[in-house]
Tab-separated table of C-alpha atoms in Angstrom:
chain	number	residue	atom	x	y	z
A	472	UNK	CA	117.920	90.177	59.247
A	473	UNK	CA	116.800	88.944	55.908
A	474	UNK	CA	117.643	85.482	57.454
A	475	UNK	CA	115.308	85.486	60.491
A	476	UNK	CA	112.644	83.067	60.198
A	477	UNK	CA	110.769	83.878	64.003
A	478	UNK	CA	107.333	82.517	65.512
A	479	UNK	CA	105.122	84.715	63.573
A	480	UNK	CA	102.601	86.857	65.043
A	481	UNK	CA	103.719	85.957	68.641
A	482	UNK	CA	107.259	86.903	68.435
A	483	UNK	CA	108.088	90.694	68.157
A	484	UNK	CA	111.184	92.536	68.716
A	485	UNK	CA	112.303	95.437	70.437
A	486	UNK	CA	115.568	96.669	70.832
A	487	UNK	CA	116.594	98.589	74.661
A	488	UNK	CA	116.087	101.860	72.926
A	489	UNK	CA	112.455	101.585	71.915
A	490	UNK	CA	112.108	100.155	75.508
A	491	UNK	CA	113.792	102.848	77.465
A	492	UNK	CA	111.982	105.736	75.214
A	493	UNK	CA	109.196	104.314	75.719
A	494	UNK	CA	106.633	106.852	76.997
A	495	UNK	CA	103.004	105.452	76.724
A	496	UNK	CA	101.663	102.436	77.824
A	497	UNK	CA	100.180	100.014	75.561
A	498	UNK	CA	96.361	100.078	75.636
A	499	UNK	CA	96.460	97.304	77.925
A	500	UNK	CA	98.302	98.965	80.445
A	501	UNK	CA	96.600	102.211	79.814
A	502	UNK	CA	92.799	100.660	80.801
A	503	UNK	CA	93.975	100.838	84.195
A	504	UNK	CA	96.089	103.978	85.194
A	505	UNK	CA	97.337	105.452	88.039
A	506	UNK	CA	95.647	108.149	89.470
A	507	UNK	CA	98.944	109.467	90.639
A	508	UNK	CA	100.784	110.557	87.986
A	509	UNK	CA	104.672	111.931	88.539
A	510	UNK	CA	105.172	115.750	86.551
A	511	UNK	CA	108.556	116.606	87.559
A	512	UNK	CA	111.310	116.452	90.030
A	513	UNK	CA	113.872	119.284	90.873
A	514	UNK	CA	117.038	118.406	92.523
A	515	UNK	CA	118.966	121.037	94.603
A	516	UNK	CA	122.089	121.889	94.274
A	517	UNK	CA	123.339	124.607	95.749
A	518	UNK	CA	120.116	126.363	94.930
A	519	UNK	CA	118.387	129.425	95.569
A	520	UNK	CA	115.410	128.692	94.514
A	521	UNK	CA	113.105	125.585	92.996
A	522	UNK	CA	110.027	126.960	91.063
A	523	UNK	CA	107.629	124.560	88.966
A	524	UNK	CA	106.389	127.067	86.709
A	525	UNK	CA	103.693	125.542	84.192
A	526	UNK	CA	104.886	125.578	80.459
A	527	UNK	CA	108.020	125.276	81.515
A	528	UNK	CA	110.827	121.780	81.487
A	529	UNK	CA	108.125	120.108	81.313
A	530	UNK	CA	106.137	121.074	84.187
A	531	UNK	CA	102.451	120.684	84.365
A	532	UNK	CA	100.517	123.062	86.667
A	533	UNK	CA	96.996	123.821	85.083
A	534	UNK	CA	93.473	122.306	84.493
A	535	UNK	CA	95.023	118.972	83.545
A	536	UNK	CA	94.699	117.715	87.066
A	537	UNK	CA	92.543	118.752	89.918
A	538	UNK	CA	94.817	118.541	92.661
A	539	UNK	CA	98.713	119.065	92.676
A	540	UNK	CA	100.951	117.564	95.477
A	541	UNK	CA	104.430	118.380	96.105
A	542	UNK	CA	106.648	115.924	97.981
A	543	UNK	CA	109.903	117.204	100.070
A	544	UNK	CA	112.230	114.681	100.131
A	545	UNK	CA	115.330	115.655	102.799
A	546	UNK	CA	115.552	118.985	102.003
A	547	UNK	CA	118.616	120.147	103.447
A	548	UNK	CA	119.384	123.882	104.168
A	549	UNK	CA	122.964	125.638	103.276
A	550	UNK	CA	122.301	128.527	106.130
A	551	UNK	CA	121.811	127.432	109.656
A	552	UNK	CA	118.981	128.184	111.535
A	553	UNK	CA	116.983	128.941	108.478
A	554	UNK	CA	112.565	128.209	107.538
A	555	UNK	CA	111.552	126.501	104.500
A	556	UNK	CA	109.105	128.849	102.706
A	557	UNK	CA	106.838	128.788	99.630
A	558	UNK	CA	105.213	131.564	97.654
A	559	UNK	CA	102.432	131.189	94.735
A	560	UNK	CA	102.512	133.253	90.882
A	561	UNK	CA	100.093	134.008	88.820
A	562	UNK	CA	102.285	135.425	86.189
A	563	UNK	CA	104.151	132.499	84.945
A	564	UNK	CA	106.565	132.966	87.250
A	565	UNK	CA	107.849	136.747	86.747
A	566	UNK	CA	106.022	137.464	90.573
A	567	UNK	CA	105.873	135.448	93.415
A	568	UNK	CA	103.436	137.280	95.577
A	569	UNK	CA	99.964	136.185	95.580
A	570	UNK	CA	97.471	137.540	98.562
A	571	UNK	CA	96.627	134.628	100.989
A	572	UNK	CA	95.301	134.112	104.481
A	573	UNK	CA	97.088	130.752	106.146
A	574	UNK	CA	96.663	128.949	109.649
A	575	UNK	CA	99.823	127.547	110.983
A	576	UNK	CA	100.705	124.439	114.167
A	577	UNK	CA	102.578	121.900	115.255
A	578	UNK	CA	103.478	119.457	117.621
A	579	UNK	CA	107.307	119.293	118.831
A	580	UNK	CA	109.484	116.945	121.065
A	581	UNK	CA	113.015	117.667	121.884
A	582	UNK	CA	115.488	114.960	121.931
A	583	UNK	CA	115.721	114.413	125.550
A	584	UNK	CA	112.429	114.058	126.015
A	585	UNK	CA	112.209	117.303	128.628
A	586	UNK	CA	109.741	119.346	126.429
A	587	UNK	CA	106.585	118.605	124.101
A	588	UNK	CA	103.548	120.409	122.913
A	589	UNK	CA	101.122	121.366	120.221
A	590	UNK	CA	100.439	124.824	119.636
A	591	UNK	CA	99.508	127.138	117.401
A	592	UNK	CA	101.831	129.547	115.445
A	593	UNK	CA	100.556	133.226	115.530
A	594	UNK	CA	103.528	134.501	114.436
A	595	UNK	CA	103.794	132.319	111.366
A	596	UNK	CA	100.297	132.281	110.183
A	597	UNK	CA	99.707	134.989	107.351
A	598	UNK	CA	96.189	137.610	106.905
A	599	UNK	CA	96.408	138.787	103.522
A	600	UNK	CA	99.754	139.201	102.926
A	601	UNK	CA	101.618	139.031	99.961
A	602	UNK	CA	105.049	137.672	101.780
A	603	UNK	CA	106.629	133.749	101.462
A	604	UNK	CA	105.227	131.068	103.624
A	605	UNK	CA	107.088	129.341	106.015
A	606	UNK	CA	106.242	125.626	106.408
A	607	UNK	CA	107.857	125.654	109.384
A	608	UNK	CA	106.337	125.821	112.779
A	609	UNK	CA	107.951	127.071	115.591
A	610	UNK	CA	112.368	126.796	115.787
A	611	UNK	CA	114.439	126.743	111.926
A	612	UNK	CA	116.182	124.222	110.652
A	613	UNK	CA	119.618	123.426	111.266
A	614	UNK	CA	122.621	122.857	108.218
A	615	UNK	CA	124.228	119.739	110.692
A	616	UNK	CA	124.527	116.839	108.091
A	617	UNK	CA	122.066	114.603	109.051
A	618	UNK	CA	119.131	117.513	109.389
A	619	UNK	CA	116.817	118.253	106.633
A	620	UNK	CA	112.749	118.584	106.409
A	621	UNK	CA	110.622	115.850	104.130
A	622	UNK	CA	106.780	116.126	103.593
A	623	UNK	CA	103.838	117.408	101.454
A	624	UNK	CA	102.167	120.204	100.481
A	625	UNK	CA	98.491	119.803	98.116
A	626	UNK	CA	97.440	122.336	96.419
A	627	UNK	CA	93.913	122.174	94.866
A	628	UNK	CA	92.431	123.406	91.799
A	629	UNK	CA	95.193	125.730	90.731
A	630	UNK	CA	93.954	126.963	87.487
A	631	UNK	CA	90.248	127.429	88.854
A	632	UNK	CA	89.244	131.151	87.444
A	633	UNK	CA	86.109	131.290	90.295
A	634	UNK	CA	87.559	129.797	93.283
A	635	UNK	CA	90.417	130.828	95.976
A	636	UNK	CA	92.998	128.337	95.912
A	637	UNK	CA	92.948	126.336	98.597
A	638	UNK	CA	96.313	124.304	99.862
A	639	UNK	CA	97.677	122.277	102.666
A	640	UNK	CA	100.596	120.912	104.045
A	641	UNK	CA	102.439	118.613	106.278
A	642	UNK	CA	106.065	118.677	106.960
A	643	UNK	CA	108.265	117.066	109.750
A	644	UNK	CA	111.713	118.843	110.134
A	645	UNK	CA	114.386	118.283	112.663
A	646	UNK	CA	115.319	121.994	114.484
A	647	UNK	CA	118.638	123.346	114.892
A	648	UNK	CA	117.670	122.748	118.775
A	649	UNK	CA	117.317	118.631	118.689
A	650	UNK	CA	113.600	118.488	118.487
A	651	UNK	CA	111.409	116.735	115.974
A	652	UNK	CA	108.675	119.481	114.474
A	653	UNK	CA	105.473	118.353	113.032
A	654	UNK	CA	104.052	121.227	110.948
A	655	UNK	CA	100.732	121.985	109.466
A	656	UNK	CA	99.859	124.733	107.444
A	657	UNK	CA	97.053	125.436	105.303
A	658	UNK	CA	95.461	128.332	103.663
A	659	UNK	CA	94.194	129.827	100.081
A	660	UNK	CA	95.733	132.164	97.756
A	661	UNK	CA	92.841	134.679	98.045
A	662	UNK	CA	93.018	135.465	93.898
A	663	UNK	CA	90.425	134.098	91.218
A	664	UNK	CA	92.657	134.480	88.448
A	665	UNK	CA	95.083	131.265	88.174
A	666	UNK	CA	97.877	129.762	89.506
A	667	UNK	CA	100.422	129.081	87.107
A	668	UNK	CA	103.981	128.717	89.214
A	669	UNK	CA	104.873	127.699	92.812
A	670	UNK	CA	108.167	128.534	94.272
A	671	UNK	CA	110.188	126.997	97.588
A	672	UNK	CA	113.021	128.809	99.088
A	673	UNK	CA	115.017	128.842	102.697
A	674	UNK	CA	114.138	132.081	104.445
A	675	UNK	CA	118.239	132.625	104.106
A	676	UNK	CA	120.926	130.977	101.999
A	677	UNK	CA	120.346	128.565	99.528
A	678	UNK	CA	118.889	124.676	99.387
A	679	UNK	CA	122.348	122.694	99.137
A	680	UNK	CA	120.413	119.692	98.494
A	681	UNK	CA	116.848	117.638	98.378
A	682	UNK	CA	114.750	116.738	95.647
A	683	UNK	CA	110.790	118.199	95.140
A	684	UNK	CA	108.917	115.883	93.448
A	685	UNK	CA	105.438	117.281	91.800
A	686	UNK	CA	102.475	115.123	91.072
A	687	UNK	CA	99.257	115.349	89.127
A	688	UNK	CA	96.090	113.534	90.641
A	689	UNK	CA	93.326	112.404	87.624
A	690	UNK	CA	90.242	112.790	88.439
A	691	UNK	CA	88.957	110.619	85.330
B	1495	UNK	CA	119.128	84.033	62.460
B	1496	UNK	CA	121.850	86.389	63.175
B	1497	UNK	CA	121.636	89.134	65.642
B	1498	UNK	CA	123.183	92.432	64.688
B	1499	UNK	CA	124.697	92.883	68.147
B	1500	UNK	CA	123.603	92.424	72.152
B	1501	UNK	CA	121.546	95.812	71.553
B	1502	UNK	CA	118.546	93.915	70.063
B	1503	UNK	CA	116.306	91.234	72.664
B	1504	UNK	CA	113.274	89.763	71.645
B	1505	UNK	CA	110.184	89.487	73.633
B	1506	UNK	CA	107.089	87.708	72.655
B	1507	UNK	CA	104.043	88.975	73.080
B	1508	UNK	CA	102.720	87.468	76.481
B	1509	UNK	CA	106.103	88.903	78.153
B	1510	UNK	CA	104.452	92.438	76.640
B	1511	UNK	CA	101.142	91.928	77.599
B	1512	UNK	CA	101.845	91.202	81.535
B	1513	UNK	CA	104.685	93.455	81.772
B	1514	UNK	CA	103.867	96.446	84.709
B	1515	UNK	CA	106.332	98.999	84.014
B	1516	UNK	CA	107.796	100.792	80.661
B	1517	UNK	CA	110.950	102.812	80.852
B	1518	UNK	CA	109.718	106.200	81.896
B	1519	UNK	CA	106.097	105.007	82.392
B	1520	UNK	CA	106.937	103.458	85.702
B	1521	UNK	CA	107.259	106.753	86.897
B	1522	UNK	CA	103.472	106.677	87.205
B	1523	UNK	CA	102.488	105.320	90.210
B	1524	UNK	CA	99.999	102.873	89.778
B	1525	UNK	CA	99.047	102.483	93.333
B	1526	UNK	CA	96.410	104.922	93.530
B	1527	UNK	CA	93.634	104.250	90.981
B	1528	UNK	CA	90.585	106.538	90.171
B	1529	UNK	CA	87.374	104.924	90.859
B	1530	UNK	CA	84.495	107.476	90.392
B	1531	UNK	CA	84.423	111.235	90.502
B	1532	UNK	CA	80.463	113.191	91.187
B	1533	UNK	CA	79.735	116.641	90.452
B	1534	UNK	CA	77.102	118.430	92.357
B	1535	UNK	CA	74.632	120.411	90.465
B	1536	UNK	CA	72.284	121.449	93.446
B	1537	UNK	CA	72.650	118.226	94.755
B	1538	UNK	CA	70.969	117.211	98.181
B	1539	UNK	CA	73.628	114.374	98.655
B	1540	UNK	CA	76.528	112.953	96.899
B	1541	UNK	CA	76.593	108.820	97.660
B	1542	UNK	CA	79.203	106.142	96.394
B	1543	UNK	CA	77.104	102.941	96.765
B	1544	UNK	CA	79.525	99.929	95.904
B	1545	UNK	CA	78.346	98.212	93.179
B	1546	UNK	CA	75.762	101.130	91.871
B	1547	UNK	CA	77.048	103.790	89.067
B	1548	UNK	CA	80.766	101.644	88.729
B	1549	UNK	CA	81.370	102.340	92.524
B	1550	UNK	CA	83.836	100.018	94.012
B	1551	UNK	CA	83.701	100.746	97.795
B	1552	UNK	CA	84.107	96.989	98.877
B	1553	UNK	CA	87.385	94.815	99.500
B	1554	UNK	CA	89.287	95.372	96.065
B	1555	UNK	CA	91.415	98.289	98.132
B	1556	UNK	CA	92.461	98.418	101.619
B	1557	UNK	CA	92.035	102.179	101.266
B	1558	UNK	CA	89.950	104.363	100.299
B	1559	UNK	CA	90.708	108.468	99.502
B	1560	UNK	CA	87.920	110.800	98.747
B	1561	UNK	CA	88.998	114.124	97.467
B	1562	UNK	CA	86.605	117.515	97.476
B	1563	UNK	CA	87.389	119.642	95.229
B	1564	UNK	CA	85.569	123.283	95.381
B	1565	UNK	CA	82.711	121.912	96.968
B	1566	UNK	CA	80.306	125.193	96.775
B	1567	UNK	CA	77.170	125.710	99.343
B	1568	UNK	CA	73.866	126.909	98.094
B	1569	UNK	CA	73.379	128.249	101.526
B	1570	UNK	CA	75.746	130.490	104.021
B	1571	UNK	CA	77.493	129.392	107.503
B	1572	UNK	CA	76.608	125.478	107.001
B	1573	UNK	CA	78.460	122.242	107.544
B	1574	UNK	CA	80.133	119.712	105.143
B	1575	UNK	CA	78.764	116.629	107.073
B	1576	UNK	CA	79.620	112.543	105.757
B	1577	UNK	CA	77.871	109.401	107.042
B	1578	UNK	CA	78.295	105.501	106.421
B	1579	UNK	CA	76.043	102.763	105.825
B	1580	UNK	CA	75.996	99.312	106.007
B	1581	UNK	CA	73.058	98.304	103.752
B	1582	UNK	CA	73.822	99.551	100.725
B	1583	UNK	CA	72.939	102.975	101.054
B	1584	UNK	CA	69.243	102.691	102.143
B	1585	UNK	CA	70.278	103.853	105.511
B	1586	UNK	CA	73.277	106.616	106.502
B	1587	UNK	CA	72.825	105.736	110.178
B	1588	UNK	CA	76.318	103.785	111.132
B	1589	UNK	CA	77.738	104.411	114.956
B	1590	UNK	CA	80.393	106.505	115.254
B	1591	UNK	CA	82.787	108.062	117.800
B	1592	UNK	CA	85.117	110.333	116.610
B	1593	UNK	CA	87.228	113.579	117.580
B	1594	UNK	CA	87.701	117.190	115.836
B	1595	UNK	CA	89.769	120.149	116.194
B	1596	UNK	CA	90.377	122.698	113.907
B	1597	UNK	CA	92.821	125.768	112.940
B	1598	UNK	CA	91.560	129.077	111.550
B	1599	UNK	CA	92.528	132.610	111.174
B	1600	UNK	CA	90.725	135.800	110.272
B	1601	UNK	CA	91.906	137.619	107.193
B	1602	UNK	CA	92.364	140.801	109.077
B	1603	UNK	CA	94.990	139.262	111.475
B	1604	UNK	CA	92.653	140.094	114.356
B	1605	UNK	CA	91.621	136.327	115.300
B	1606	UNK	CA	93.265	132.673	115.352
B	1607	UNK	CA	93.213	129.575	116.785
B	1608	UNK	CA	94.201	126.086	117.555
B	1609	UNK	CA	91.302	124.061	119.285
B	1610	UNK	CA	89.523	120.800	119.905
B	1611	UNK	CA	85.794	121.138	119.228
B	1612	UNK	CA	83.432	119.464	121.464
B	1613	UNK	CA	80.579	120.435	119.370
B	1614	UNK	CA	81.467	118.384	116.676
B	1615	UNK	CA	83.050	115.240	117.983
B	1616	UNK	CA	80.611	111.844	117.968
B	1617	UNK	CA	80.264	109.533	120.807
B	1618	UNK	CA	78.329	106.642	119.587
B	1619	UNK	CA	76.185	108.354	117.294
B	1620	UNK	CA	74.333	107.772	114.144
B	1621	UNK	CA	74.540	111.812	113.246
B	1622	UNK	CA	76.270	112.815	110.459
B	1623	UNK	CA	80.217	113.360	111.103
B	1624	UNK	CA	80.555	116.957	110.318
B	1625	UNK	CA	83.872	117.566	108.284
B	1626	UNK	CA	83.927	121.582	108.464
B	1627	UNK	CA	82.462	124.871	110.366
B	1628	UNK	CA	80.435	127.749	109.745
B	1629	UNK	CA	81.566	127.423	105.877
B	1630	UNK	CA	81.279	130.669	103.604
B	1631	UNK	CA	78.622	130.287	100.177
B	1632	UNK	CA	80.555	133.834	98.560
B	1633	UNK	CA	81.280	133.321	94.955
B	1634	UNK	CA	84.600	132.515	95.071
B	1635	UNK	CA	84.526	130.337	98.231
B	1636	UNK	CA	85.041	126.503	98.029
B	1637	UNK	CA	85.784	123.353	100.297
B	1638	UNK	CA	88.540	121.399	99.431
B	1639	UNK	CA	90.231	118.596	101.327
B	1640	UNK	CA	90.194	114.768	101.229
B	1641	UNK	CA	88.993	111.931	103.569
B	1642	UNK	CA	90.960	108.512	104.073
B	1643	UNK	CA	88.838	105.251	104.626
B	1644	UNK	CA	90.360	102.117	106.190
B	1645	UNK	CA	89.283	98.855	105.305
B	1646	UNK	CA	85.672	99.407	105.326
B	1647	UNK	CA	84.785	96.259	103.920
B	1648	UNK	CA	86.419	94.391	106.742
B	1649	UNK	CA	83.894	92.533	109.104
B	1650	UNK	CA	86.590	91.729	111.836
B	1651	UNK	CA	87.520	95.303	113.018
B	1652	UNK	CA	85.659	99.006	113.287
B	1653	UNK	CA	86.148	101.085	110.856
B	1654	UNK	CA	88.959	103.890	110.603
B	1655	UNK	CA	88.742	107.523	109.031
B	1656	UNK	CA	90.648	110.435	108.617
B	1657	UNK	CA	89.851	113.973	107.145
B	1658	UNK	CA	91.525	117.340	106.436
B	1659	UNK	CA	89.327	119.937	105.146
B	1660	UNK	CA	90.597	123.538	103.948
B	1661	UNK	CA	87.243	125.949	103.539
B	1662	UNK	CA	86.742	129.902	103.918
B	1663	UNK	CA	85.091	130.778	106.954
B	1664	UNK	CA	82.041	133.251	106.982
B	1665	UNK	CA	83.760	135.658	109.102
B	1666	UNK	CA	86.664	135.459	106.268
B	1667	UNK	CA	89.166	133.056	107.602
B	1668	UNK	CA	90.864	130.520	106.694
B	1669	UNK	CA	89.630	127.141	108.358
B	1670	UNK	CA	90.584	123.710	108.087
B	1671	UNK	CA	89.468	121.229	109.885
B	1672	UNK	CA	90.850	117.642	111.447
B	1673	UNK	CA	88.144	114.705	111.523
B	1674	UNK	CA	88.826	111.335	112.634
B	1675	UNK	CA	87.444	108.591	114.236
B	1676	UNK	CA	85.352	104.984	113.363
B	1677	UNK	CA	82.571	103.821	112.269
B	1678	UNK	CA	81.975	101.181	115.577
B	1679	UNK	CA	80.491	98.032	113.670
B	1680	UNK	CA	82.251	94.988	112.634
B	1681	UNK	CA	79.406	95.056	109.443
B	1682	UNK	CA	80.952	95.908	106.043
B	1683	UNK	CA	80.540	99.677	105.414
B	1684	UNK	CA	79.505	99.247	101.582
B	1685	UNK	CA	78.457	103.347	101.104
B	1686	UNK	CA	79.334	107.125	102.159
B	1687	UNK	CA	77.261	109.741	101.897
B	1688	UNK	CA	78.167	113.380	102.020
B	1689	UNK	CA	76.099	116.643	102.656
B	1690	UNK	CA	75.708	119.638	103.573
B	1691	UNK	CA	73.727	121.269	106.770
B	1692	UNK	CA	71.064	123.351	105.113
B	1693	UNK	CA	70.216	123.043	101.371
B	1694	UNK	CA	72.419	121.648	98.448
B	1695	UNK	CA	75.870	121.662	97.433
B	1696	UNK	CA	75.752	124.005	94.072
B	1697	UNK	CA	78.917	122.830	92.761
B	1698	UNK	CA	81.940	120.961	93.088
B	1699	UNK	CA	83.261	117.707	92.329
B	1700	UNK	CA	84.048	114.438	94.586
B	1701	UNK	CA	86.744	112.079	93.833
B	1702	UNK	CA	86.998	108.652	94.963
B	1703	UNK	CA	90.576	107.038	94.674
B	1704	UNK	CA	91.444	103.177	95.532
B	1705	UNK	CA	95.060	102.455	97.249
B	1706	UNK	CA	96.473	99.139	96.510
């Protein structure tokens, strides 16, 4: 480019590598962030599981951020009639069987309108046990090809070495009977050491497809 | 001047300074900006006063999201409470009516339940708003949940909320707890104060978040 005679100091050049590399934000941009940050996304695919373990493909899941929240996008089941289910580690990853204590309800409606409610889940709530938690209330999800579950699930403080770690979530699935579930459930890991990995399953079969998206929240 | 190929642009250096996303940066969602965060050290209150200590609680946002992170009691079996004000902070008094239910169950299996809670609701009060039960002060016990504020500084319409609140019981369960309602006053709400029942909150952090 020994030929280039440009504007000076208010012309500058990138080329679409620098651009699409880029992974900072000039200081400009950085003086006002967003508080939500994006970590990682997993993809199903014919998968058994989806674990965020920290430390790992780039996943984030320690003091860095207060709060963690986890976004279900159409998660759709291999198995029919099947619960989407979460347990915590505080291994890294080799165990997925932390103590907690959860509440669990939901409001349904069925297609043809003949039956609605909100109740309470006793038989999906956990007391100190070490087993997956649905995130399902009431019925299972179905493997038609339009069915699949989206929501949330927060999980606060994960890395906190004096606290239990609280969490909560809210998911809307469509059961394999035509209704329309809205579930919350909410709970702590009842552990003071820290959280380090998070894993989602189906109670059977695998997760054919979906995407989990995780997020950081700043608190600074 | 002679480009080496369509792989090079040029941009100057206004089209830098105003541009909003970067390749992977983008990914960073800019609609939810930090405002302020407060940490209780046996503190009697935690207040966000717009325009005091860089709070912006005013019409820059059309939502507000306050996050509580391990909020710990001094004291055993009290309430997380919150209140509004419309002068600044000098007074927590605004009218509210609002509703409350909560979920819970007992670490031992032997007790749950779904209910609404007419202990706690408001009907055109000036109480606080309390945003949890009977909450546990053991070491390892926290409150941690969020509360959503709609348009407070709006002087057409009341004022909407919404809270979820996870906390250990002091009968060991797990509680969490569903507040909503509005602050009935077409007067700016311009501050929020929370507290507890009975003595301070020893620890713990408050987050508040603005949603463009």
């Amino acid at each position: 480019m020994a030929g280039f005679t440009g504007r000076t100091s208010s012309l500058i050049k990138y080329n679409d590598r620098s651009l699409k590399d880029l992974t900072t934000t000039p200081a400009s941009v950085s003086s006002s962030p967003g508080a939500l940050v994006h970590i990682k996304t997993l993809t199903a695919s014919s998968s058994g599981t989806l674990s965020f373990v920290h430390g790992t493909d780039g996943v984030v899941l320690d003091s860095t951020y207060p709060i963690y929240k986890f976004e279900f996008i159409n998660i759709h089941p291999a198995t029919n009639g099947v619960a989407f289910e979460f347990n915590l580690s505080i291994d890294g990853g080799s165990n997925y069987n932390v103590t907690k204590t959860t509440t669990n309800f939901g409001a349904f409606h069925s297609e043809d309108g003949s039956s609605s409610a909100l109740n309470y889940d006793a038989g999906r709530d956990l007391a100190q046990s070490t087993a997956f938690q649905t995130l399902f209330t009431s019925g299972t999800l179905g493997n038609g090809n339009d069915e699949s579950t989206s929501g949330q699930l927060k999980l606060f403080n994960p890395s906190n070495t004096t606290f239990v770690k609280h969490f909560m979530s809210n998911i809307n699935y469509y059961a394999n009977s035509a209704y329309s579930i809205n579930c919350y459930v909410a709970g702590y890991g009842n552990t003071t050491s820290a959280v380090n990995a998070i894993r989602f399953q189906m109670s059977s079969g695998n997760i054919d497809s979906g995407k989990i998206k995780l997020y950081g929240i700043k608190d600074a | 001047m002679a480009l080496p190929s369509e792989k090079l642009i040029t941009i100057n250096d206004r089209g830098a300074r105003t541009a909003t996303t970067f390749g992977s940066v983008e990914a960073s969602d800019g609609s939810m900006v930090f405002i302020k965060k407060l940490t209780a050290s046996s503190s009697a209150t935690l207040s966000f006063v717009d325009g005091a200590s860089s709070v912006v609680l005013d019409n820059t946002y059309k939502e507000y999201l306050f996050t509580f992170n391990n909020l710990h009691p001094q004291n055993d079996t009290i309430q997380l409470m919150v209140n509004y004000s419309i002068d600044g902070g000098s007074n927590y008094n605004a009218t509210k009516t609002s509703t409350f239910f909560l979920s819970r169950h007992q670490e031992t299996g032997a007790s749950s339940e779904l209910s609404y809670k007419t202990g706690q609701d408001l009907a055109q009060s000036t109480s606080n708003q309390q945003l949890t039960v009977d909450t546990d002060n053991d070491n390892d016990s926290g409150i941690s949940g969020y509360l959503q504020l709609f348009n407070p500084s709006d002087t057409t319409f009341v004022k909407h909320w919404i809270s979820r609140v996870q906390s250990v019981q002091t009968n060991a369960h797990s509680m969490e707890h569903y507040t909503a309602g509005y602050v009935n006053s077409t007067s700016a709400v311009d501050a929020v104060q929370f507290t507890v029942s009975s003595g301070n909150i020893d620890a713990g952090d408050i987050c508040l978040y603005g949603i463009l």
